[in-house]
mmCIF file of C-alpha atoms in Angstrom:
data_model
loop_
_atom_site.group_PDB
_atom_site.id
_atom_site.type_symbol
_atom_site.label_atom_id
_atom_site.label_comp_id
_atom_site.label_asym_id
_atom_site.label_seq_id
_atom_site.Cartn_x
_atom_site.Cartn_y
_atom_site.Cartn_z
ATOM 1 C CA MET A 83 -22.924 -10.003 11.192
ATOM 2 C CA LYS A 84 -24.028 -13.013 8.935
ATOM 3 C CA ALA A 85 -23.115 -13.497 5.743
ATOM 4 C CA TYR A 86 -24.133 -15.496 2.712
ATOM 5 C CA LEU A 87 -22.695 -17.094 -0.308
ATOM 6 C CA ILE A 88 -25.108 -18.102 -3.210
ATOM 7 C CA LEU A 89 -24.031 -20.412 -5.968
ATOM 8 C CA GLU A 90 -25.276 -20.490 -9.390
ATOM 9 C CA ASP A 91 -26.659 -23.930 -8.992
ATOM 10 C CA GLY A 92 -29.046 -22.189 -6.312
ATOM 11 C CA SER A 93 -27.238 -23.463 -3.327
ATOM 12 C CA VAL A 94 -26.752 -21.163 -0.387
ATOM 13 C CA TYR A 95 -23.950 -21.363 2.195
ATOM 14 C CA GLU A 96 -24.384 -19.214 5.334
ATOM 15 C CA GLY A 97 -21.711 -17.978 7.524
ATOM 16 C CA GLU A 98 -20.250 -15.033 9.144
ATOM 17 C CA ASN A 99 -19.071 -11.486 8.016
ATOM 18 C CA VAL A 100 -15.452 -10.909 8.979
ATOM 19 C CA GLY A 101 -14.279 -8.671 6.125
ATOM 20 C CA ALA A 102 -15.565 -5.869 4.040
ATOM 21 C CA LEU A 103 -19.387 -5.238 3.670
ATOM 22 C CA ARG A 104 -19.057 -5.098 -0.213
ATOM 23 C CA GLU A 105 -21.161 -7.312 -2.062
ATOM 24 C CA ALA A 106 -19.224 -9.421 -4.835
ATOM 25 C CA VAL A 107 -20.043 -11.573 -7.575
ATOM 26 C CA SER A 108 -17.198 -13.843 -8.787
ATOM 27 C CA GLU A 109 -15.552 -16.964 -9.957
ATOM 28 C CA ILE A 110 -15.778 -19.373 -7.106
ATOM 29 C CA VAL A 111 -12.587 -21.460 -6.919
ATOM 30 C CA PHE A 112 -10.524 -23.384 -3.906
ATOM 31 C CA ASN A 113 -6.893 -23.692 -3.037
ATOM 32 C CA THR A 114 -5.605 -26.584 -1.186
ATOM 33 C CA SER A 115 -2.294 -24.876 0.249
ATOM 34 C CA MET A 116 -1.956 -25.116 3.848
ATOM 35 C CA THR A 117 0.119 -21.755 4.280
ATOM 36 C CA GLY A 118 0.584 -18.824 2.113
ATOM 37 C CA TYR A 119 -2.913 -17.199 2.201
ATOM 38 C CA LEU A 120 -1.453 -13.733 1.908
ATOM 39 C CA GLU A 121 0.468 -14.627 -1.267
ATOM 40 C CA VAL A 122 -2.747 -16.176 -2.399
ATOM 41 C CA MET A 123 -4.759 -13.133 -1.849
ATOM 42 C CA THR A 124 -1.966 -10.841 -3.683
ATOM 43 C CA ASP A 125 -1.360 -13.022 -6.616
ATOM 44 C CA PRO A 126 -2.924 -11.467 -9.538
ATOM 45 C CA SER A 127 -3.585 -14.620 -11.193
ATOM 46 C CA TYR A 128 -6.867 -14.576 -8.760
ATOM 47 C CA ALA A 129 -8.432 -11.216 -10.290
ATOM 48 C CA GLY A 130 -11.896 -11.768 -11.109
ATOM 49 C CA GLN A 131 -12.255 -14.641 -8.574
ATOM 50 C CA ALA A 132 -12.934 -15.275 -4.823
ATOM 51 C CA VAL A 133 -11.074 -18.045 -3.189
ATOM 52 C CA VAL A 134 -12.251 -20.801 -0.892
ATOM 53 C CA MET A 135 -9.270 -22.045 1.384
ATOM 54 C CA THR A 136 -9.916 -25.700 2.129
ATOM 55 C CA TYR A 137 -7.160 -25.535 5.159
ATOM 56 C CA PRO A 138 -9.749 -24.903 7.968
ATOM 57 C CA LEU A 139 -7.644 -22.410 9.709
ATOM 58 C CA ILE A 140 -6.383 -19.377 8.100
ATOM 59 C CA GLY A 141 -4.844 -16.104 9.806
ATOM 60 C CA ASN A 142 -3.071 -17.795 12.640
ATOM 61 C CA TYR A 143 0.299 -16.163 11.682
ATOM 62 C CA GLY A 144 -1.252 -12.739 10.497
ATOM 63 C CA ILE A 145 0.071 -10.524 7.634
ATOM 64 C CA CYS A 146 3.763 -9.732 6.761
ATOM 65 C CA HIS A 147 3.616 -7.332 4.004
ATOM 66 C CA GLU A 148 7.132 -8.357 2.736
ATOM 67 C CA ASP A 149 5.348 -11.686 1.405
ATOM 68 C CA MET A 150 3.073 -10.000 -0.829
ATOM 69 C CA GLU A 151 3.095 -11.013 -4.617
ATOM 70 C CA SER A 152 1.715 -7.700 -5.924
ATOM 71 C CA TYR A 153 1.348 -4.088 -4.226
ATOM 72 C CA ARG A 154 -2.540 -5.058 -3.411
ATOM 73 C CA PRO A 155 -4.555 -8.244 -3.392
ATOM 74 C CA TRP A 156 -6.479 -9.231 -6.464
ATOM 75 C CA ILE A 157 -9.249 -11.583 -4.978
ATOM 76 C CA ASP A 158 -12.862 -10.808 -5.053
ATOM 77 C CA GLY A 159 -13.503 -12.438 -1.808
ATOM 78 C CA LEU A 160 -12.206 -15.010 0.600
ATOM 79 C CA ILE A 161 -14.182 -17.961 1.889
ATOM 80 C CA VAL A 162 -12.900 -19.850 5.139
ATOM 81 C CA ARG A 163 -13.750 -22.358 7.667
ATOM 82 C CA GLU A 164 -12.450 -20.434 10.730
ATOM 83 C CA LEU A 165 -10.414 -17.057 10.712
ATOM 84 C CA SER A 166 -8.007 -16.814 13.416
ATOM 85 C CA GLU A 167 -8.448 -13.811 15.889
ATOM 86 C CA VAL A 168 -4.962 -14.383 17.234
ATOM 87 C CA ALA A 169 -1.771 -14.297 14.840
ATOM 88 C CA SER A 170 1.504 -15.932 16.149
ATOM 89 C CA ASN A 171 4.267 -14.912 14.436
ATOM 90 C CA PHE A 172 7.098 -12.640 14.996
ATOM 91 C CA ARG A 173 7.113 -11.052 11.447
ATOM 92 C CA ASN A 174 3.454 -10.239 12.177
ATOM 93 C CA GLU A 175 2.624 -6.777 10.987
ATOM 94 C CA ASP A 176 -1.159 -6.850 10.996
ATOM 95 C CA SER A 177 -4.160 -9.280 11.305
ATOM 96 C CA ILE A 178 -5.839 -10.735 8.356
ATOM 97 C CA GLN A 179 -9.130 -9.152 9.289
ATOM 98 C CA ASN A 180 -7.740 -5.653 9.509
ATOM 99 C CA PHE A 181 -5.877 -6.396 5.897
ATOM 100 C CA LEU A 182 -9.356 -7.600 4.569
ATOM 101 C CA ILE A 183 -11.210 -4.564 5.675
ATOM 102 C CA LYS A 184 -8.731 -1.971 4.637
ATOM 103 C CA ASN A 185 -8.522 -3.404 1.130
ATOM 104 C CA ASN A 186 -12.478 -3.883 0.771
ATOM 105 C CA ILE A 187 -12.536 -7.430 0.551
ATOM 106 C CA PRO A 188 -15.286 -9.564 1.832
ATOM 107 C CA CYS A 189 -14.732 -12.677 3.839
ATOM 108 C CA ILE A 190 -17.115 -15.195 4.852
ATOM 109 C CA CYS A 191 -15.978 -17.727 7.766
ATOM 110 C CA GLY A 192 -17.995 -20.681 9.233
ATOM 111 C CA ILE A 193 -19.316 -22.262 6.352
ATOM 112 C CA ASP A 194 -18.500 -26.076 5.685
ATOM 113 C CA THR A 195 -15.631 -25.485 3.465
ATOM 114 C CA ARG A 196 -15.193 -29.208 2.590
ATOM 115 C CA ASP A 197 -18.959 -29.443 1.417
ATOM 116 C CA LEU A 198 -18.310 -26.318 -0.828
ATOM 117 C CA THR A 199 -15.058 -27.980 -2.207
ATOM 118 C CA LYS A 200 -16.664 -31.177 -3.027
ATOM 119 C CA ARG A 201 -19.664 -29.570 -4.770
ATOM 120 C CA LEU A 202 -16.996 -27.309 -6.987
ATOM 121 C CA ARG A 203 -15.388 -30.540 -7.584
ATOM 122 C CA GLU A 204 -18.354 -32.636 -8.636
ATOM 123 C CA HIS A 205 -19.987 -29.910 -10.753
ATOM 124 C CA GLY A 206 -17.139 -27.651 -11.783
ATOM 125 C CA THR A 207 -16.096 -24.340 -11.026
ATOM 126 C CA MET A 208 -19.125 -22.126 -10.485
ATOM 127 C CA ASN A 209 -19.835 -18.340 -10.101
ATOM 128 C CA GLY A 210 -21.049 -17.195 -6.636
ATOM 129 C CA PHE A 211 -22.399 -14.155 -5.079
ATOM 130 C CA ILE A 212 -21.346 -12.865 -1.564
ATOM 131 C CA THR A 213 -23.733 -10.783 0.568
ATOM 132 C CA VAL A 214 -24.487 -9.617 3.955
ATOM 133 C CA ASP A 215 -27.905 -8.945 2.971
ATOM 134 C CA SER A 216 -30.332 -11.495 4.489
ATOM 135 C CA SER A 217 -33.318 -10.109 2.338
ATOM 136 C CA PHE A 218 -31.937 -12.009 -0.877
ATOM 137 C CA VAL A 219 -34.438 -14.098 -3.232
ATOM 138 C CA VAL A 220 -32.118 -16.562 -4.981
ATOM 139 C CA GLU A 221 -34.294 -16.804 -8.008
ATOM 140 C CA LYS A 222 -33.935 -12.891 -8.627
ATOM 141 C CA ILE A 223 -30.090 -12.880 -8.521
ATOM 142 C CA LEU A 224 -29.360 -16.298 -10.099
ATOM 143 C CA GLN A 225 -29.309 -14.694 -13.520
ATOM 144 C CA ARG A 226 -26.719 -11.989 -12.456
ATOM 145 C CA ILE A 227 -24.626 -14.716 -11.081
ATOM 146 C CA LYS A 228 -24.668 -16.897 -14.417
ATOM 147 C CA GLU A 229 -23.913 -13.833 -16.741
ATOM 148 C CA TYR A 230 -20.695 -13.117 -14.716
ATOM 149 C CA SER A 231 -17.544 -13.697 -16.682
ATOM 150 C CA VAL A 232 -14.059 -13.023 -16.044
ATOM 151 C CA LYS A 233 -12.981 -10.611 -18.720
ATOM 152 C CA GLY A 234 -10.104 -7.874 -18.954
ATOM 153 C CA VAL A 235 -8.065 -9.058 -16.098
ATOM 154 C CA VAL A 236 -4.664 -9.182 -17.676
ATOM 155 C CA LYS A 237 -4.795 -5.621 -18.550
ATOM 156 C CA ARG A 238 -6.221 -4.418 -15.198
ATOM 157 C CA THR A 239 -3.372 -6.541 -13.559
ATOM 158 C CA SER A 240 -0.183 -5.728 -15.585
ATOM 159 C CA THR A 241 1.982 -2.888 -14.826
ATOM 160 C CA LYS A 242 1.154 0.365 -16.472
ATOM 161 C CA GLU A 243 4.427 1.498 -17.129
ATOM 162 C CA THR A 244 7.972 -0.187 -17.685
ATOM 163 C CA TYR A 245 10.567 -0.295 -14.845
ATOM 164 C CA ILE A 246 13.870 -1.581 -14.535
ATOM 165 C CA LEU A 247 15.100 -3.664 -11.371
ATOM 166 C CA PRO A 248 18.947 -3.670 -11.405
ATOM 167 C CA GLY A 249 21.337 -6.431 -11.951
ATOM 168 C CA LYS A 250 24.807 -7.050 -13.467
ATOM 169 C CA GLY A 251 24.354 -10.170 -15.332
ATOM 170 C CA LYS A 252 21.723 -11.058 -18.260
ATOM 171 C CA ARG A 253 19.514 -8.751 -19.183
ATOM 172 C CA VAL A 254 15.847 -10.304 -19.017
ATOM 173 C CA VAL A 255 12.603 -8.748 -20.496
ATOM 174 C CA LEU A 256 9.635 -9.858 -18.270
ATOM 175 C CA ILE A 257 6.418 -9.271 -20.034
ATOM 176 C CA ASP A 258 3.781 -8.639 -17.268
ATOM 177 C CA PHE A 259 0.449 -10.345 -17.742
ATOM 178 C CA GLY A 260 -0.137 -10.097 -14.182
ATOM 179 C CA ALA A 261 3.298 -11.130 -12.781
ATOM 180 C CA LYS A 262 3.850 -12.519 -9.256
ATOM 181 C CA ARG A 263 6.729 -10.604 -7.508
ATOM 182 C CA ASN A 264 8.778 -13.686 -6.828
ATOM 183 C CA ILE A 265 9.530 -14.322 -10.855
ATOM 184 C CA ALA A 266 11.481 -11.092 -10.828
ATOM 185 C CA ARG A 267 13.260 -11.776 -7.273
ATOM 186 C CA GLN A 268 14.529 -15.318 -8.665
ATOM 187 C CA LEU A 269 16.022 -13.597 -11.801
ATOM 188 C CA GLN A 270 17.852 -10.869 -9.810
ATOM 189 C CA LYS A 271 18.793 -13.484 -7.208
ATOM 190 C CA ARG A 272 20.934 -14.971 -10.420
ATOM 191 C CA GLY A 273 22.202 -11.656 -10.870
ATOM 192 C CA CYS A 274 19.832 -10.444 -13.862
ATOM 193 C CA GLU A 275 18.755 -7.060 -14.868
ATOM 194 C CA VAL A 276 15.063 -7.304 -15.318
ATOM 195 C CA ILE A 277 13.148 -4.991 -17.448
ATOM 196 C CA VAL A 278 9.362 -5.248 -16.627
ATOM 197 C CA VAL A 279 6.950 -4.176 -19.533
ATOM 198 C CA PRO A 280 3.362 -3.962 -19.728
ATOM 199 C CA CYS A 281 1.365 -6.931 -21.330
ATOM 200 C CA ASP A 282 0.635 -4.966 -24.518
ATOM 201 C CA THR A 283 4.065 -3.901 -25.342
ATOM 202 C CA LYS A 284 4.994 -4.526 -28.982
ATOM 203 C CA ALA A 285 7.512 -7.217 -30.054
ATOM 204 C CA LYS A 286 9.598 -4.606 -31.774
ATOM 205 C CA GLU A 287 9.842 -2.357 -28.611
ATOM 206 C CA ILE A 288 10.963 -5.376 -26.600
ATOM 207 C CA LEU A 289 13.302 -6.203 -29.240
ATOM 208 C CA LYS A 290 14.848 -2.454 -29.189
ATOM 209 C CA LEU A 291 15.708 -3.237 -25.361
ATOM 210 C CA LYS A 292 18.251 -5.972 -26.832
ATOM 211 C CA PRO A 293 17.424 -8.468 -24.061
ATOM 212 C CA ASP A 294 19.394 -11.730 -23.728
ATOM 213 C CA GLY A 295 16.125 -13.463 -22.643
ATOM 214 C CA ILE A 296 12.244 -12.838 -22.411
ATOM 215 C CA MET A 297 10.151 -14.080 -19.961
ATOM 216 C CA LEU A 298 6.501 -14.477 -20.144
ATOM 217 C CA SER A 299 4.903 -14.175 -16.760
ATOM 218 C CA ASN A 300 1.830 -15.874 -15.204
ATOM 219 C CA GLY A 301 -1.494 -14.015 -15.337
ATOM 220 C CA PRO A 302 -5.336 -14.473 -14.847
ATOM 221 C CA GLY A 303 -8.277 -15.060 -17.136
ATOM 222 C CA ASP A 304 -9.113 -16.822 -20.383
ATOM 223 C CA PRO A 305 -5.796 -17.257 -22.518
ATOM 224 C CA LYS A 306 -7.671 -16.854 -25.928
ATOM 225 C CA GLU A 307 -9.016 -13.359 -24.802
ATOM 226 C CA ASN A 308 -5.687 -12.008 -25.333
ATOM 227 C CA ALA A 309 -5.714 -12.177 -29.467
ATOM 228 C CA ASP A 310 -3.417 -8.857 -29.711
ATOM 229 C CA ILE A 311 -0.764 -10.005 -27.296
ATOM 230 C CA ILE A 312 -0.684 -13.713 -29.054
ATOM 231 C CA LYS A 313 0.269 -11.808 -32.481
ATOM 232 C CA GLU A 314 3.116 -9.993 -30.507
ATOM 233 C CA ILE A 315 4.499 -13.536 -28.821
ATOM 234 C CA LYS A 316 4.411 -15.033 -32.277
ATOM 235 C CA LYS A 317 6.843 -12.481 -33.631
ATOM 236 C CA LEU A 318 8.991 -13.162 -30.478
ATOM 237 C CA TYR A 319 8.844 -16.894 -31.132
ATOM 238 C CA ASP A 320 10.419 -16.345 -34.689
ATOM 239 C CA THR A 321 13.457 -14.657 -33.186
ATOM 240 C CA ASP A 322 16.304 -16.618 -31.382
ATOM 241 C CA ILE A 323 16.011 -15.232 -28.124
ATOM 242 C CA PRO A 324 15.600 -17.705 -25.373
ATOM 243 C CA ILE A 325 11.997 -17.539 -23.871
ATOM 244 C CA PHE A 326 11.083 -18.946 -20.513
ATOM 245 C CA ALA A 327 7.260 -18.744 -19.922
ATOM 246 C CA ILE A 328 5.190 -19.710 -16.720
ATOM 247 C CA CYS A 329 1.388 -20.486 -16.279
ATOM 248 C CA LEU A 330 -0.682 -17.990 -18.405
ATOM 249 C CA GLY A 331 2.745 -17.440 -20.376
ATOM 250 C CA HIS A 332 3.096 -20.798 -21.080
ATOM 251 C CA GLN A 333 -0.467 -20.990 -22.438
ATOM 252 C CA LEU A 334 -0.135 -17.866 -24.754
ATOM 253 C CA MET A 335 2.927 -19.327 -26.257
ATOM 254 C CA ALA A 336 0.950 -22.590 -27.207
ATOM 255 C CA LEU A 337 -1.948 -20.443 -28.747
ATOM 256 C CA ALA A 338 0.605 -18.535 -30.787
ATOM 257 C CA THR A 339 2.394 -21.463 -32.190
ATOM 258 C CA GLY A 340 -1.093 -23.158 -33.251
ATOM 259 C CA ALA A 341 -2.024 -25.195 -30.111
ATOM 260 C CA ASN A 342 -5.508 -24.889 -28.547
ATOM 261 C CA THR A 343 -6.506 -24.148 -24.822
ATOM 262 C CA TYR A 344 -9.709 -25.325 -23.117
ATOM 263 C CA LYS A 345 -11.074 -24.843 -19.465
ATOM 264 C CA LEU A 346 -10.668 -27.434 -16.611
ATOM 265 C CA ARG A 347 -13.432 -28.428 -14.845
ATOM 266 C CA TYR A 348 -12.222 -26.870 -11.481
ATOM 267 C CA GLY A 349 -8.490 -25.864 -12.118
ATOM 268 C CA HIS A 350 -5.215 -26.834 -10.063
ATOM 269 C CA ARG A 351 -4.617 -24.309 -7.499
ATOM 270 C CA GLY A 352 -2.428 -25.494 -4.429
ATOM 271 C CA GLY A 353 1.085 -26.251 -3.375
ATOM 272 C CA ASN A 354 0.823 -29.936 -3.661
ATOM 273 C CA HIS A 355 0.610 -30.832 -7.371
ATOM 274 C CA PRO A 356 2.917 -33.727 -8.682
ATOM 275 C CA VAL A 357 4.237 -32.974 -12.115
ATOM 276 C CA LYS A 358 6.417 -35.412 -14.039
ATOM 277 C CA ASP A 359 9.482 -34.843 -16.007
ATOM 278 C CA LEU A 360 8.972 -36.841 -19.323
ATOM 279 C CA GLU A 361 12.777 -36.641 -20.170
ATOM 280 C CA THR A 362 14.118 -37.949 -16.846
ATOM 281 C CA GLY A 363 11.152 -39.367 -15.268
ATOM 282 C CA ARG A 364 11.675 -37.531 -12.123
ATOM 283 C CA THR A 365 8.628 -36.382 -10.418
ATOM 284 C CA TYR A 366 8.292 -32.967 -8.600
ATOM 285 C CA ILE A 367 5.859 -31.639 -6.217
ATOM 286 C CA SER A 368 4.762 -27.883 -7.591
ATOM 287 C CA SER A 369 2.935 -24.738 -6.737
ATOM 288 C CA GLN A 370 -0.084 -24.335 -8.992
ATOM 289 C CA ASN A 371 -2.854 -21.622 -9.992
ATOM 290 C CA HIS A 372 -4.659 -22.163 -13.450
ATOM 291 C CA GLY A 373 -8.083 -22.736 -14.371
ATOM 292 C CA TYR A 374 -6.969 -23.450 -18.381
ATOM 293 C CA ALA A 375 -4.539 -25.738 -19.903
ATOM 294 C CA VAL A 376 -2.839 -26.367 -23.385
ATOM 295 C CA ASP A 377 -4.561 -29.560 -25.291
ATOM 296 C CA GLU A 378 -1.891 -31.878 -26.096
ATOM 297 C CA SER A 379 -3.580 -33.268 -29.110
ATOM 298 C CA THR A 380 -3.177 -29.962 -30.776
ATOM 299 C CA LEU A 381 0.316 -29.644 -30.823
ATOM 300 C CA ASP A 382 2.374 -29.724 -33.840
ATOM 301 C CA LYS A 383 5.046 -32.031 -32.853
ATOM 302 C CA ASN A 384 7.479 -30.363 -35.538
ATOM 303 C CA ILE A 385 7.038 -27.227 -33.234
ATOM 304 C CA CYS A 386 6.928 -28.301 -29.547
ATOM 305 C CA VAL A 387 6.525 -31.670 -27.568
ATOM 306 C CA PRO A 388 5.105 -32.300 -24.029
ATOM 307 C CA ALA A 389 7.720 -31.866 -21.353
ATOM 308 C CA PHE A 390 5.861 -32.182 -17.972
ATOM 309 C CA VAL A 391 2.515 -33.958 -17.235
ATOM 310 C CA ASN A 392 0.342 -33.760 -14.344
ATOM 311 C CA VAL A 393 0.475 -36.811 -12.231
ATOM 312 C CA ASN A 394 -2.975 -36.615 -10.784
ATOM 313 C CA ASP A 395 -4.962 -35.883 -14.025
ATOM 314 C CA GLY A 396 -2.625 -36.302 -16.886
ATOM 315 C CA THR A 397 -3.142 -32.776 -17.936
ATOM 316 C CA ASN A 398 -0.081 -30.972 -19.844
ATOM 317 C CA GLU A 399 2.338 -29.098 -17.505
ATOM 318 C CA GLY A 400 5.210 -27.816 -19.582
ATOM 319 C CA LEU A 401 6.323 -27.880 -23.328
ATOM 320 C CA ARG A 402 9.837 -28.087 -25.079
ATOM 321 C CA TYR A 403 10.090 -26.410 -28.500
ATOM 322 C CA ILE A 404 11.874 -27.589 -31.195
ATOM 323 C CA ASN A 405 14.982 -26.078 -32.512
ATOM 324 C CA LYS A 406 14.284 -23.051 -30.371
ATOM 325 C CA LYS A 407 15.786 -22.041 -27.136
ATOM 326 C CA ILE A 408 12.020 -21.679 -25.612
ATOM 327 C CA PHE A 409 10.500 -23.904 -22.814
ATOM 328 C CA THR A 410 7.128 -23.302 -20.683
ATOM 329 C CA VAL A 411 5.763 -24.639 -17.736
ATOM 330 C CA GLN A 412 2.046 -24.505 -16.438
ATOM 331 C CA TYR A 413 3.142 -24.685 -12.876
ATOM 332 C CA HIS A 414 4.972 -22.197 -10.792
ATOM 333 C CA PRO A 415 8.689 -22.600 -10.327
ATOM 334 C CA GLU A 416 9.162 -19.400 -8.197
ATOM 335 C CA ALA A 417 6.705 -20.788 -5.791
ATOM 336 C CA CYS A 418 5.410 -18.494 -3.047
ATOM 337 C CA PRO A 419 3.367 -20.323 -1.598
ATOM 338 C CA GLY A 420 4.659 -23.804 -2.167
ATOM 339 C CA PRO A 421 7.446 -26.153 -2.730
ATOM 340 C CA ARG A 422 10.907 -25.185 -4.179
ATOM 341 C CA ASP A 423 11.456 -28.189 -6.039
ATOM 342 C CA SER A 424 11.256 -26.403 -9.345
ATOM 343 C CA SER A 425 13.175 -23.292 -9.170
ATOM 344 C CA TYR A 426 16.204 -24.907 -10.771
ATOM 345 C CA LEU A 427 14.366 -23.869 -13.889
ATOM 346 C CA PHE A 428 15.282 -20.542 -13.464
ATOM 347 C CA ASP A 429 18.939 -21.843 -13.419
ATOM 348 C CA LYS A 430 18.349 -23.747 -16.659
ATOM 349 C CA PHE A 431 17.155 -20.409 -18.425
ATOM 350 C CA ILE A 432 20.297 -18.394 -17.013
ATOM 351 C CA LYS A 433 22.407 -21.154 -18.813
ATOM 352 C CA MET A 434 20.286 -21.006 -21.894
ATOM 353 C CA MET A 435 21.089 -17.329 -22.194
ATOM 354 C CA GLU A 436 24.806 -17.872 -21.624
ATOM 355 C CA ASP A 437 25.070 -20.657 -24.294
#
């Protein structure tokens, strides 16, 4: 069955449907990772988005449910050049086609993903419409496409109830803004007891848990949308508790301390982004997934200073807070998928709590 992707600039891509038959209006973004498509599909940071995989062959090692970064996939759609019909992997438990259909995710294959990615790079991230209905009229659906925006996704992806992951070491409260599972795994690996709380948990409730440290997770959407959450983070900033923040958490802490954020032209999504440590001069290859960044020109240098910079485009990739046990990064030190160059940041967080 044929499938179509219509972008808000009026361009149309024709391919083949290999997923659910559901129509979807979504923000269209691209990811440059060569592996890790299951982790991408189940990363809550992609809520409200359909993902173009730039690597031309997807699905060739199947599905291993242990690798999922959430209990379910969050993407609105998947767009690929070729979807493998054969999975070669001793850990394989299901085909990607079955996984997509069971989870009601539309997927288009057979389109020129190179051309589509170039269009998104040149014109910026756009909304799009995925359908199998060949009778569509572009002019009639463009308004619907253009009006779409990613809203309310932090609350949608966050845990609804507090739960505890046992450990005999330091107690860390992980505020779930749409957290990837591997953040908690990295903390547990280092012996931590991890208390995962919903995104709208009040600061006073977090302090009642007597944490040794607080973790602000990754998550989807525009950070400025979370005004009430930002107020609670400001209260946590005013304590002496060590805080480590990743991705959306990094942006929320910046907003809580008076800085500003802005939307990137097409974002950073993939496992090959170089970031430079401004203190040591060392460069790390990082895993990234974000469409917004902190505006360095709005930082109060008495509160925080840049700690990492993106080597490709010079955007901010991390902050160090003055006279506070707080550091934040825009990229993903927990990886999955991606390189593990930056996992040492979890060790830095542990040492900060011990000190």
